[in-house]
Amino acid sequence: MIRVLVVDDEALVRTGFTHILNAADDIEVVAAVPGGQAVRTVRESRPDVVLLDIRMPDVDGLTVLAHLRRMPDPPVVAMLTTFDADEYVTAALRSGAAGFLLKDTDPEQLPYLVRALAEGGTVLSSKVTRTVVEGYLDHGERQPAARLTARLTERERAVLVLMAEGLANADIGERMHLSAGTVKGHVSAVLSKLKVGSRVQAVLIAERAGLLGPSREHGEDTG
């Protein structure tokens, strides 16, 4: 079972996400709480995935994210927002969020996206704006993206492209006929050479470098 914690200041959102996710056979919402209870609940319930509202009145979502990222074995965190160009999104990605979802995400897609997160995939809403992507890259990495990706081997670039499709290591291995351990090594090399700390950050650099094509989007359609 994939253990999920929903953190949002609106009870209606918490109830809705809980109902949708608990309907899936392989997902269990272990708790749904407002922001002030998030860190304590993570310590107590040890979820695999946290869906965390960016803007909350009692505590800022970025503050919660920072606390979670400092834990010894932190859960995967995806940010929830009602804005496709929220200024907080860029900061969240730099801080190690595994992606972000709009609160109006298609309910049928939500379990799929949670599975992708739990398996190490990247999740960016298909409505993420070019402004957010370019803003992150302009301020988050001084060196041109093309110079960074030029450091990658041909196989590492192939792994990076599949990472951009939201595939987990096991799925990448199946696609490339490699063991999951070998893929894990390639992913680590990609993150190291690109000087980033998360798969999402690597995918954004790949986007900027043109490795994914001019019209590619990452999100609900790709996981």
JSON list of C-alpha atoms in Angstrom, two decimals:
[
{"chain": "A", "resi": 1, "resn": "MET", "atom": "CA", "xyz": [0.00, 0.00, 0.00]},
{"chain": "A", "resi": 2, "resn": "ILE", "atom": "CA", "xyz": [1.12, 3.54, -0.78]},
{"chain": "A", "resi": 3, "resn": "ARG", "atom": "CA", "xyz": [0.67, 5.61, 2.36]},
{"chain": "A", "resi": 4, "resn": "VAL", "atom": "CA", "xyz": [-0.39, 9.19, 1.67]},
{"chain": "A", "resi": 5, "resn": "LEU", "atom": "CA", "xyz": [-0.74, 12.26, 3.86]},
{"chain": "A", "resi": 6, "resn": "VAL", "atom": "CA", "xyz": [-2.89, 15.14, 2.61]},
{"chain": "A", "resi": 7, "resn": "VAL", "atom": "CA", "xyz": [-2.03, 18.56, 4.05]},
{"chain": "A", "resi": 8, "resn": "ASP", "atom": "CA", "xyz": [-4.40, 21.41, 3.26]},
{"chain": "A", "resi": 9, "resn": "ASP", "atom": "CA", "xyz": [-6.11, 24.18, 5.21]},
{"chain": "A", "resi": 10, "resn": "GLU", "atom": "CA", "xyz": [-9.48, 23.52, 3.54]},
{"chain": "A", "resi": 11, "resn": "ALA", "atom": "CA", "xyz": [-11.48, 20.64, 4.99]},
{"chain": "A", "resi": 12, "resn": "LEU", "atom": "CA", "xyz": [-13.32, 20.19, 1.71]},
{"chain": "A", "resi": 13, "resn": "VAL", "atom": "CA", "xyz": [-10.07, 19.64, -0.19]},
{"chain": "A", "resi": 14, "resn": "ARG", "atom": "CA", "xyz": [-8.81, 17.18, 2.42]},
{"chain": "A", "resi": 15, "resn": "THR", "atom": "CA", "xyz": [-12.08, 15.24, 2.29]},
{"chain": "A", "resi": 16, "resn": "GLY", "atom": "CA", "xyz": [-12.18, 15.19, -1.49]},
{"chain": "A", "resi": 17, "resn": "PHE", "atom": "CA", "xyz": [-8.60, 13.98, -1.93]},
{"chain": "A", "resi": 18, "resn": "THR", "atom": "CA", "xyz": [-9.08, 11.37, 0.80]},
{"chain": "A", "resi": 19, "resn": "HIS", "atom": "CA", "xyz": [-12.22, 9.98, -0.83]},
{"chain": "A", "resi": 20, "resn": "ILE", "atom": "CA", "xyz": [-10.64, 9.79, -4.28]},
{"chain": "A", "resi": 21, "resn": "LEU", "atom": "CA", "xyz": [-7.38, 8.18, -3.15]},
{"chain": "A", "resi": 22, "resn": "ASN", "atom": "CA", "xyz": [-8.91, 5.70, -0.72]},
{"chain": "A", "resi": 23, "resn": "ALA", "atom": "CA", "xyz": [-11.02, 4.35, -3.58]},
{"chain": "A", "resi": 24, "resn": "ALA", "atom": "CA", "xyz": [-7.82, 2.95, -5.11]},
{"chain": "A", "resi": 25, "resn": "ASP", "atom": "CA", "xyz": [-6.92, -0.57, -3.99]},
{"chain": "A", "resi": 26, "resn": "ASP", "atom": "CA", "xyz": [-3.22, 0.22, -3.51]},
{"chain": "A", "resi": 27, "resn": "ILE", "atom": "CA", "xyz": [-3.43, 3.65, -1.82]},
{"chain": "A", "resi": 28, "resn": "GLU", "atom": "CA", "xyz": [-4.26, 4.52, 1.77]},
{"chain": "A", "resi": 29, "resn": "VAL", "atom": "CA", "xyz": [-4.64, 8.06, 3.10]},
{"chain": "A", "resi": 30, "resn": "VAL", "atom": "CA", "xyz": [-3.17, 7.68, 6.57]},
{"chain": "A", "resi": 31, "resn": "ALA", "atom": "CA", "xyz": [-4.18, 11.21, 7.60]},
{"chain": "A", "resi": 32, "resn": "ALA", "atom": "CA", "xyz": [-5.52, 14.50, 6.23]},
{"chain": "A", "resi": 33, "resn": "VAL", "atom": "CA", "xyz": [-4.55, 17.50, 8.33]},
{"chain": "A", "resi": 34, "resn": "PRO", "atom": "CA", "xyz": [-4.07, 21.28, 8.23]},
{"chain": "A", "resi": 35, "resn": "GLY", "atom": "CA", "xyz": [-0.55, 22.66, 7.92]},
{"chain": "A", "resi": 36, "resn": "GLY", "atom": "CA", "xyz": [0.14, 23.14, 11.59]},
{"chain": "A", "resi": 37, "resn": "GLN", "atom": "CA", "xyz": [-0.15, 19.38, 12.18]},
{"chain": "A", "resi": 38, "resn": "ALA", "atom": "CA", "xyz": [1.85, 18.28, 9.14]},
{"chain": "A", "resi": 39, "resn": "VAL", "atom": "CA", "xyz": [5.35, 17.73, 10.55]},
{"chain": "A", "resi": 40, "resn": "ARG", "atom": "CA", "xyz": [4.13, 15.92, 13.67]},
{"chain": "A", "resi": 41, "resn": "THR", "atom": "CA", "xyz": [1.79, 13.73, 11.60]},
{"chain": "A", "resi": 42, "resn": "VAL", "atom": "CA", "xyz": [4.58, 12.77, 9.21]},
{"chain": "A", "resi": 43, "resn": "ARG", "atom": "CA", "xyz": [6.73, 11.68, 12.14]},
{"chain": "A", "resi": 44, "resn": "GLU", "atom": "CA", "xyz": [3.87, 9.64, 13.58]},
{"chain": "A", "resi": 45, "resn": "SER", "atom": "CA", "xyz": [2.40, 8.07, 10.44]},
{"chain": "A", "resi": 46, "resn": "ARG", "atom": "CA", "xyz": [5.48, 7.82, 8.17]},
{"chain": "A", "resi": 47, "resn": "PRO", "atom": "CA", "xyz": [3.70, 8.32, 4.83]},
{"chain": "A", "resi": 48, "resn": "ASP", "atom": "CA", "xyz": [5.36, 7.51, 1.52]},
{"chain": "A", "resi": 49, "resn": "VAL", "atom": "CA", "xyz": [3.88, 10.54, -0.23]},
{"chain": "A", "resi": 50, "resn": "VAL", "atom": "CA", "xyz": [2.78, 13.92, 1.10]},
{"chain": "A", "resi": 51, "resn": "LEU", "atom": "CA", "xyz": [0.45, 16.17, -0.89]},
{"chain": "A", "resi": 52, "resn": "LEU", "atom": "CA", "xyz": [1.16, 19.58, 0.61]},
{"chain": "A", "resi": 53, "resn": "ASP", "atom": "CA", "xyz": [-0.73, 22.82, 0.03]},
{"chain": "A", "resi": 54, "resn": "ILE", "atom": "CA", "xyz": [1.61, 25.69, -0.82]},
{"chain": "A", "resi": 55, "resn": "ARG", "atom": "CA", "xyz": [-0.50, 28.45, 0.71]},
{"chain": "A", "resi": 56, "resn": "MET", "atom": "CA", "xyz": [-1.98, 27.89, 4.16]},
{"chain": "A", "resi": 57, "resn": "PRO", "atom": "CA", "xyz": [-2.97, 30.44, 6.81]},
{"chain": "A", "resi": 58, "resn": "ASP", "atom": "CA", "xyz": [-1.54, 28.64, 9.84]},
{"chain": "A", "resi": 59, "resn": "VAL", "atom": "CA", "xyz": [1.87, 27.73, 8.41]},
{"chain": "A", "resi": 60, "resn": "ASP", "atom": "CA", "xyz": [3.51, 28.32, 5.04]},
{"chain": "A", "resi": 61, "resn": "GLY", "atom": "CA", "xyz": [3.79, 25.22, 2.85]},
{"chain": "A", "resi": 62, "resn": "LEU", "atom": "CA", "xyz": [7.41, 25.98, 2.02]},
{"chain": "A", "resi": 63, "resn": "THR", "atom": "CA", "xyz": [8.23, 26.02, 5.73]},
{"chain": "A", "resi": 64, "resn": "VAL", "atom": "CA", "xyz": [6.64, 22.60, 6.13]},
{"chain": "A", "resi": 65, "resn": "LEU", "atom": "CA", "xyz": [8.55, 21.34, 3.08]},
{"chain": "A", "resi": 66, "resn": "ALA", "atom": "CA", "xyz": [11.83, 22.53, 4.57]},
{"chain": "A", "resi": 67, "resn": "HIS", "atom": "CA", "xyz": [11.14, 20.64, 7.81]},
{"chain": "A", "resi": 68, "resn": "LEU", "atom": "CA", "xyz": [10.21, 17.47, 5.93]},
{"chain": "A", "resi": 69, "resn": "ARG", "atom": "CA", "xyz": [13.28, 17.60, 3.70]},
{"chain": "A", "resi": 70, "resn": "ARG", "atom": "CA", "xyz": [15.52, 17.70, 6.78]},
{"chain": "A", "resi": 71, "resn": "MET", "atom": "CA", "xyz": [14.14, 14.42, 8.09]},
{"chain": "A", "resi": 72, "resn": "PRO", "atom": "CA", "xyz": [16.49, 11.38, 7.91]},
{"chain": "A", "resi": 73, "resn": "ASP", "atom": "CA", "xyz": [14.19, 9.49, 5.55]},
{"chain": "A", "resi": 74, "resn": "PRO", "atom": "CA", "xyz": [11.86, 12.15, 4.13]},
{"chain": "A", "resi": 75, "resn": "PRO", "atom": "CA", "xyz": [8.68, 11.29, 2.24]},
{"chain": "A", "resi": 76, "resn": "VAL", "atom": "CA", "xyz": [8.14, 12.31, -1.34]},
{"chain": "A", "resi": 77, "resn": "VAL", "atom": "CA", "xyz": [6.44, 15.71, -1.35]},
{"chain": "A", "resi": 78, "resn": "ALA", "atom": "CA", "xyz": [4.30, 17.19, -4.11]},
{"chain": "A", "resi": 79, "resn": "MET", "atom": "CA", "xyz": [2.86, 20.66, -3.71]},
{"chain": "A", "resi": 80, "resn": "LEU", "atom": "CA", "xyz": [-0.82, 21.46, -4.18]},
{"chain": "A", "resi": 81, "resn": "THR", "atom": "CA", "xyz": [-1.89, 24.81, -5.60]},
{"chain": "A", "resi": 82, "resn": "THR", "atom": "CA", "xyz": [-4.85, 26.48, -7.26]},
{"chain": "A", "resi": 83, "resn": "PHE", "atom": "CA", "xyz": [-2.55, 28.60, -9.40]},
{"chain": "A", "resi": 84, "resn": "ASP", "atom": "CA", "xyz": [-0.72, 27.40, -12.50]},
{"chain": "A", "resi": 85, "resn": "ALA", "atom": "CA", "xyz": [1.74, 30.31, -12.18]},
{"chain": "A", "resi": 86, "resn": "ASP", "atom": "CA", "xyz": [2.03, 30.51, -8.42]},
{"chain": "A", "resi": 87, "resn": "GLU", "atom": "CA", "xyz": [5.23, 32.31, -7.44]},
{"chain": "A", "resi": 88, "resn": "TYR", "atom": "CA", "xyz": [5.75, 29.75, -4.70]},
{"chain": "A", "resi": 89, "resn": "VAL", "atom": "CA", "xyz": [6.09, 26.90, -7.20]},
{"chain": "A", "resi": 90, "resn": "THR", "atom": "CA", "xyz": [9.58, 27.91, -8.26]},
{"chain": "A", "resi": 91, "resn": "ALA", "atom": "CA", "xyz": [10.78, 28.06, -4.65]},
{"chain": "A", "resi": 92, "resn": "ALA", "atom": "CA", "xyz": [9.20, 24.68, -3.91]},
{"chain": "A", "resi": 93, "resn": "LEU", "atom": "CA", "xyz": [10.99, 23.04, -6.83]},
{"chain": "A", "resi": 94, "resn": "ARG", "atom": "CA", "xyz": [14.31, 24.50, -5.71]},
{"chain": "A", "resi": 95, "resn": "SER", "atom": "CA", "xyz": [13.63, 23.22, -2.20]},
{"chain": "A", "resi": 96, "resn": "GLY", "atom": "CA", "xyz": [13.27, 19.62, -3.34]},
{"chain": "A", "resi": 97, "resn": "ALA", "atom": "CA", "xyz": [9.56, 19.14, -4.03]},
{"chain": "A", "resi": 98, "resn": "ALA", "atom": "CA", "xyz": [8.91, 16.20, -6.34]},
{"chain": "A", "resi": 99, "resn": "GLY", "atom": "CA", "xyz": [6.54, 18.33, -8.40]},
{"chain": "A", "resi": 100, "resn": "PHE", "atom": "CA", "xyz": [3.24, 20.09, -8.06]},
{"chain": "A", "resi": 101, "resn": "LEU", "atom": "CA", "xyz": [-0.40, 19.44, -8.79]},
{"chain": "A", "resi": 102, "resn": "LEU", "atom": "CA", "xyz": [-3.27, 21.79, -9.35]},
{"chain": "A", "resi": 103, "resn": "LYS", "atom": "CA", "xyz": [-6.18, 21.21, -7.00]},
{"chain": "A", "resi": 104, "resn": "ASP", "atom": "CA", "xyz": [-8.48, 20.82, -10.00]},
{"chain": "A", "resi": 105, "resn": "THR", "atom": "CA", "xyz": [-6.50, 17.82, -11.27]},
{"chain": "A", "resi": 106, "resn": "ASP", "atom": "CA", "xyz": [-8.75, 15.26, -12.95]},
{"chain": "A", "resi": 107, "resn": "PRO", "atom": "CA", "xyz": [-9.87, 12.90, -10.15]},
{"chain": "A", "resi": 108, "resn": "GLU", "atom": "CA", "xyz": [-9.27, 9.89, -12.37]},
{"chain": "A", "resi": 109, "resn": "GLN", "atom": "CA", "xyz": [-5.63, 10.92, -12.80]},
{"chain": "A", "resi": 110, "resn": "LEU", "atom": "CA", "xyz": [-4.90, 11.55, -9.12]},
{"chain": "A", "resi": 111, "resn": "PRO", "atom": "CA", "xyz": [-4.19, 7.92, -8.08]},
{"chain": "A", "resi": 112, "resn": "TYR", "atom": "CA", "xyz": [-1.97, 7.49, -11.13]},
{"chain": "A", "resi": 113, "resn": "LEU", "atom": "CA", "xyz": [0.04, 10.58, -10.19]},
{"chain": "A", "resi": 114, "resn": "VAL", "atom": "CA", "xyz": [0.43, 9.40, -6.58]},
{"chain": "A", "resi": 115, "resn": "ARG", "atom": "CA", "xyz": [1.73, 6.06, -7.83]},
{"chain": "A", "resi": 116, "resn": "ALA", "atom": "CA", "xyz": [4.24, 7.87, -10.04]},
{"chain": "A", "resi": 117, "resn": "LEU", "atom": "CA", "xyz": [5.44, 9.89, -7.06]},
{"chain": "A", "resi": 118, "resn": "ALA", "atom": "CA", "xyz": [5.76, 6.81, -4.86]},
{"chain": "A", "resi": 119, "resn": "GLU", "atom": "CA", "xyz": [7.81, 5.06, -7.54]},
{"chain": "A", "resi": 120, "resn": "GLY", "atom": "CA", "xyz": [10.25, 7.95, -7.87]},
{"chain": "A", "resi": 121, "resn": "GLY", "atom": "CA", "xyz": [8.71, 9.56, -10.91]},
{"chain": "A", "resi": 122, "resn": "THR", "atom": "CA", "xyz": [8.33, 13.26, -11.58]},
{"chain": "A", "resi": 123, "resn": "VAL", "atom": "CA", "xyz": [4.95, 14.97, -11.55]},
{"chain": "A", "resi": 124, "resn": "LEU", "atom": "CA", "xyz": [4.38, 18.43, -13.01]},
{"chain": "A", "resi": 125, "resn": "SER", "atom": "CA", "xyz": [0.90, 19.55, -13.89]},
{"chain": "A", "resi": 126, "resn": "SER", "atom": "CA", "xyz": [0.42, 19.88, -17.63]},
{"chain": "A", "resi": 127, "resn": "LYS", "atom": "CA", "xyz": [-0.78, 23.43, -16.93]},
{"chain": "A", "resi": 128, "resn": "VAL", "atom": "CA", "xyz": [2.62, 24.50, -15.58]},
{"chain": "A", "resi": 129, "resn": "THR", "atom": "CA", "xyz": [3.47, 27.71, -17.38]},
{"chain": "A", "resi": 130, "resn": "ARG", "atom": "CA", "xyz": [6.60, 28.43, -19.35]},
{"chain": "A", "resi": 131, "resn": "THR", "atom": "CA", "xyz": [7.14, 31.37, -17.01]},
{"chain": "A", "resi": 132, "resn": "VAL", "atom": "CA", "xyz": [7.46, 29.04, -14.03]},
{"chain": "A", "resi": 133, "resn": "VAL", "atom": "CA", "xyz": [9.83, 26.68, -15.84]},
{"chain": "A", "resi": 134, "resn": "GLU", "atom": "CA", "xyz": [12.05, 29.42, -17.23]},
{"chain": "A", "resi": 135, "resn": "GLY", "atom": "CA", "xyz": [11.94, 31.38, -13.99]},
{"chain": "A", "resi": 136, "resn": "TYR", "atom": "CA", "xyz": [13.20, 28.37, -12.09]},
{"chain": "A", "resi": 137, "resn": "LEU", "atom": "CA", "xyz": [16.00, 27.74, -14.54]},
{"chain": "A", "resi": 138, "resn": "ASP", "atom": "CA", "xyz": [17.05, 31.37, -14.85]},
{"chain": "A", "resi": 139, "resn": "HIS", "atom": "CA", "xyz": [17.47, 31.75, -11.10]},
{"chain": "A", "resi": 140, "resn": "GLY", "atom": "CA", "xyz": [18.26, 28.20, -10.05]},
{"chain": "A", "resi": 141, "resn": "GLU", "atom": "CA", "xyz": [21.24, 27.41, -12.26]},
{"chain": "A", "resi": 142, "resn": "ARG", "atom": "CA", "xyz": [23.88, 29.84, -13.43]},
{"chain": "A", "resi": 143, "resn": "GLN", "atom": "CA", "xyz": [25.37, 27.71, -16.15]},
{"chain": "A", "resi": 144, "resn": "PRO", "atom": "CA", "xyz": [23.48, 27.25, -19.42]},
{"chain": "A", "resi": 145, "resn": "ALA", "atom": "CA", "xyz": [21.40, 24.09, -19.44]},
{"chain": "A", "resi": 146, "resn": "ALA", "atom": "CA", "xyz": [23.01, 22.92, -22.68]},
{"chain": "A", "resi": 147, "resn": "ARG", "atom": "CA", "xyz": [26.46, 23.07, -21.08]},
{"chain": "A", "resi": 148, "resn": "LEU", "atom": "CA", "xyz": [25.24, 21.00, -18.15]},
{"chain": "A", "resi": 149, "resn": "THR", "atom": "CA", "xyz": [23.57, 18.31, -20.25]},
{"chain": "A", "resi": 150, "resn": "ALA", "atom": "CA", "xyz": [26.66, 18.10, -22.48]},
{"chain": "A", "resi": 151, "resn": "ARG", "atom": "CA", "xyz": [28.37, 16.44, -19.52]},
{"chain": "A", "resi": 152, "resn": "LEU", "atom": "CA", "xyz": [26.02, 13.46, -19.77]},
{"chain": "A", "resi": 153, "resn": "THR", "atom": "CA", "xyz": [26.83, 10.29, -21.65]},
{"chain": "A", "resi": 154, "resn": "GLU", "atom": "CA", "xyz": [24.48, 9.13, -24.37]},
{"chain": "A", "resi": 155, "resn": "ARG", "atom": "CA", "xyz": [22.94, 6.56, -22.04]},
{"chain": "A", "resi": 156, "resn": "GLU", "atom": "CA", "xyz": [22.54, 9.13, -19.25]},
{"chain": "A", "resi": 157, "resn": "ARG", "atom": "CA", "xyz": [20.74, 11.45, -21.65]},
{"chain": "A", "resi": 158, "resn": "ALA", "atom": "CA", "xyz": [18.43, 8.59, -22.62]},
{"chain": "A", "resi": 159, "resn": "VAL", "atom": "CA", "xyz": [17.71, 7.96, -18.93]},
{"chain": "A", "resi": 160, "resn": "LEU", "atom": "CA", "xyz": [17.01, 11.66, -18.41]},
{"chain": "A", "resi": 161, "resn": "VAL", "atom": "CA", "xyz": [14.48, 11.71, -21.25]},
{"chain": "A", "resi": 162, "resn": "LEU", "atom": "CA", "xyz": [12.66, 8.75, -19.71]},
{"chain": "A", "resi": 163, "resn": "MET", "atom": "CA", "xyz": [12.77, 10.46, -16.32]},
{"chain": "A", "resi": 164, "resn": "ALA", "atom": "CA", "xyz": [10.95, 13.33, -18.01]},
{"chain": "A", "resi": 165, "resn": "GLU", "atom": "CA", "xyz": [8.18, 10.92, -18.95]},
{"chain": "A", "resi": 166, "resn": "GLY", "atom": "CA", "xyz": [7.63, 10.33, -15.24]},
{"chain": "A", "resi": 167, "resn": "LEU", "atom": "CA", "xyz": [8.98, 6.77, -15.31]},
{"chain": "A", "resi": 168, "resn": "ALA", "atom": "CA", "xyz": [10.36, 5.17, -12.16]},
{"chain": "A", "resi": 169, "resn": "ASN", "atom": "CA", "xyz": [13.70, 3.35, -12.17]},
{"chain": "A", "resi": 170, "resn": "ALA", "atom": "CA", "xyz": [12.14, -0.07, -12.72]},
{"chain": "A", "resi": 171, "resn": "ASP", "atom": "CA", "xyz": [10.16, 1.19, -15.72]},
{"chain": "A", "resi": 172, "resn": "ILE", "atom": "CA", "xyz": [13.23, 2.89, -17.19]},
{"chain": "A", "resi": 173, "resn": "GLY", "atom": "CA", "xyz": [15.14, -0.34, -16.75]},
{"chain": "A", "resi": 174, "resn": "GLU", "atom": "CA", "xyz": [12.45, -2.30, -18.56]},
{"chain": "A", "resi": 175, "resn": "ARG", "atom": "CA", "xyz": [12.43, 0.21, -21.41]},
{"chain": "A", "resi": 176, "resn": "MET", "atom": "CA", "xyz": [16.22, 0.21, -21.75]},
{"chain": "A", "resi": 177, "resn": "HIS", "atom": "CA", "xyz": [16.79, -3.46, -20.84]},
{"chain": "A", "resi": 178, "resn": "LEU", "atom": "CA", "xyz": [18.82, -2.54, -17.75]},
{"chain": "A", "resi": 179, "resn": "SER", "atom": "CA", "xyz": [18.60, -3.62, -14.13]},
{"chain": "A", "resi": 180, "resn": "ALA", "atom": "CA", "xyz": [16.95, -1.26, -11.64]},
{"chain": "A", "resi": 181, "resn": "GLY", "atom": "CA", "xyz": [20.30, -0.96, -9.86]},
{"chain": "A", "resi": 182, "resn": "THR", "atom": "CA", "xyz": [22.05, 0.11, -13.04]},
{"chain": "A", "resi": 183, "resn": "VAL", "atom": "CA", "xyz": [19.35, 2.69, -13.72]},
{"chain": "A", "resi": 184, "resn": "LYS", "atom": "CA", "xyz": [19.67, 4.00, -10.17]},
{"chain": "A", "resi": 185, "resn": "GLY", "atom": "CA", "xyz": [23.37, 4.53, -10.80]},
{"chain": "A", "resi": 186, "resn": "HIS", "atom": "CA", "xyz": [22.65, 6.42, -14.02]},
{"chain": "A", "resi": 187, "resn": "VAL", "atom": "CA", "xyz": [20.05, 8.59, -12.28]},
{"chain": "A", "resi": 188, "resn": "SER", "atom": "CA", "xyz": [22.54, 9.45, -9.54]},
{"chain": "A", "resi": 189, "resn": "ALA", "atom": "CA", "xyz": [25.12, 10.36, -12.18]},
{"chain": "A", "resi": 190, "resn": "VAL", "atom": "CA", "xyz": [22.61, 12.57, -13.99]},
{"chain": "A", "resi": 191, "resn": "LEU", "atom": "CA", "xyz": [21.72, 14.46, -10.80]},
{"chain": "A", "resi": 192, "resn": "SER", "atom": "CA", "xyz": [25.38, 14.87, -9.90]},
{"chain": "A", "resi": 193, "resn": "LYS", "atom": "CA", "xyz": [26.46, 16.12, -13.33]},
{"chain": "A", "resi": 194, "resn": "LEU", "atom": "CA", "xyz": [23.53, 18.52, -13.57]},
{"chain": "A", "resi": 195, "resn": "LYS", "atom": "CA", "xyz": [24.25, 19.75, -10.02]},
{"chain": "A", "resi": 196, "resn": "VAL", "atom": "CA", "xyz": [20.67, 19.26, -8.84]},
{"chain": "A", "resi": 197, "resn": "GLY", "atom": "CA", "xyz": [19.08, 17.46, -5.92]},
{"chain": "A", "resi": 198, "resn": "SER", "atom": "CA", "xyz": [15.90, 16.08, -7.45]},
{"chain": "A", "resi": 199, "resn": "ARG", "atom": "CA", "xyz": [14.54, 14.45, -10.58]},
{"chain": "A", "resi": 200, "resn": "VAL", "atom": "CA", "xyz": [12.18, 17.37, -11.15]},
{"chain": "A", "resi": 201, "resn": "GLN", "atom": "CA", "xyz": [15.08, 19.81, -11.28]},
{"chain": "A", "resi": 202, "resn": "ALA", "atom": "CA", "xyz": [16.87, 17.55, -13.75]},
{"chain": "A", "resi": 203, "resn": "VAL", "atom": "CA", "xyz": [13.79, 17.39, -15.98]},
{"chain": "A", "resi": 204, "resn": "LEU", "atom": "CA", "xyz": [13.47, 21.17, -16.03]},
{"chain": "A", "resi": 205, "resn": "ILE", "atom": "CA", "xyz": [17.10, 21.51, -17.13]},
{"chain": "A", "resi": 206, "resn": "ALA", "atom": "CA", "xyz": [16.50, 18.91, -19.84]},
{"chain": "A", "resi": 207, "resn": "GLU", "atom": "CA", "xyz": [13.52, 20.96, -21.01]},
{"chain": "A", "resi": 208, "resn": "ARG", "atom": "CA", "xyz": [15.59, 24.12, -21.20]},
{"chain": "A", "resi": 209, "resn": "ALA", "atom": "CA", "xyz": [18.41, 22.32, -23.02]},
{"chain": "A", "resi": 210, "resn": "GLY", "atom": "CA", "xyz": [16.01, 21.17, -25.73]},
{"chain": "A", "resi": 211, "resn": "LEU", "atom": "CA", "xyz": [16.40, 17.46, -25.03]},
{"chain": "A", "resi": 212, "resn": "LEU", "atom": "CA", "xyz": [12.65, 16.93, -24.81]},
{"chain": "A", "resi": 213, "resn": "GLY", "atom": "CA", "xyz": [11.51, 18.72, -27.97]},
{"chain": "A", "resi": 214, "resn": "PRO", "atom": "CA", "xyz": [10.01, 22.19, -28.38]},
{"chain": "A", "resi": 215, "resn": "SER", "atom": "CA", "xyz": [6.40, 21.27, -27.57]},
{"chain": "A", "resi": 216, "resn": "ARG", "atom": "CA", "xyz": [6.78, 18.73, -24.79]},
{"chain": "A", "resi": 217, "resn": "GLU", "atom": "CA", "xyz": [4.81, 19.11, -21.55]},
{"chain": "A", "resi": 218, "resn": "HIS", "atom": "CA", "xyz": [5.11, 17.13, -18.32]},
{"chain": "A", "resi": 219, "resn": "GLY", "atom": "CA", "xyz": [2.06, 16.41, -16.24]},
{"chain": "A", "resi": 220, "resn": "GLU", "atom": "CA", "xyz": [-1.10, 14.43, -15.89]},
{"chain": "A", "resi": 221, "resn": "ASP", "atom": "CA", "xyz": [-0.78, 12.94, -19.35]},
{"chain": "A", "resi": 222, "resn": "THR", "atom": "CA", "xyz": [2.73, 11.61, -18.70]},
{"chain": "A", "resi": 223, "resn": "GLY", "atom": "CA", "xyz": [2.83, 11.16, -14.95]}
]
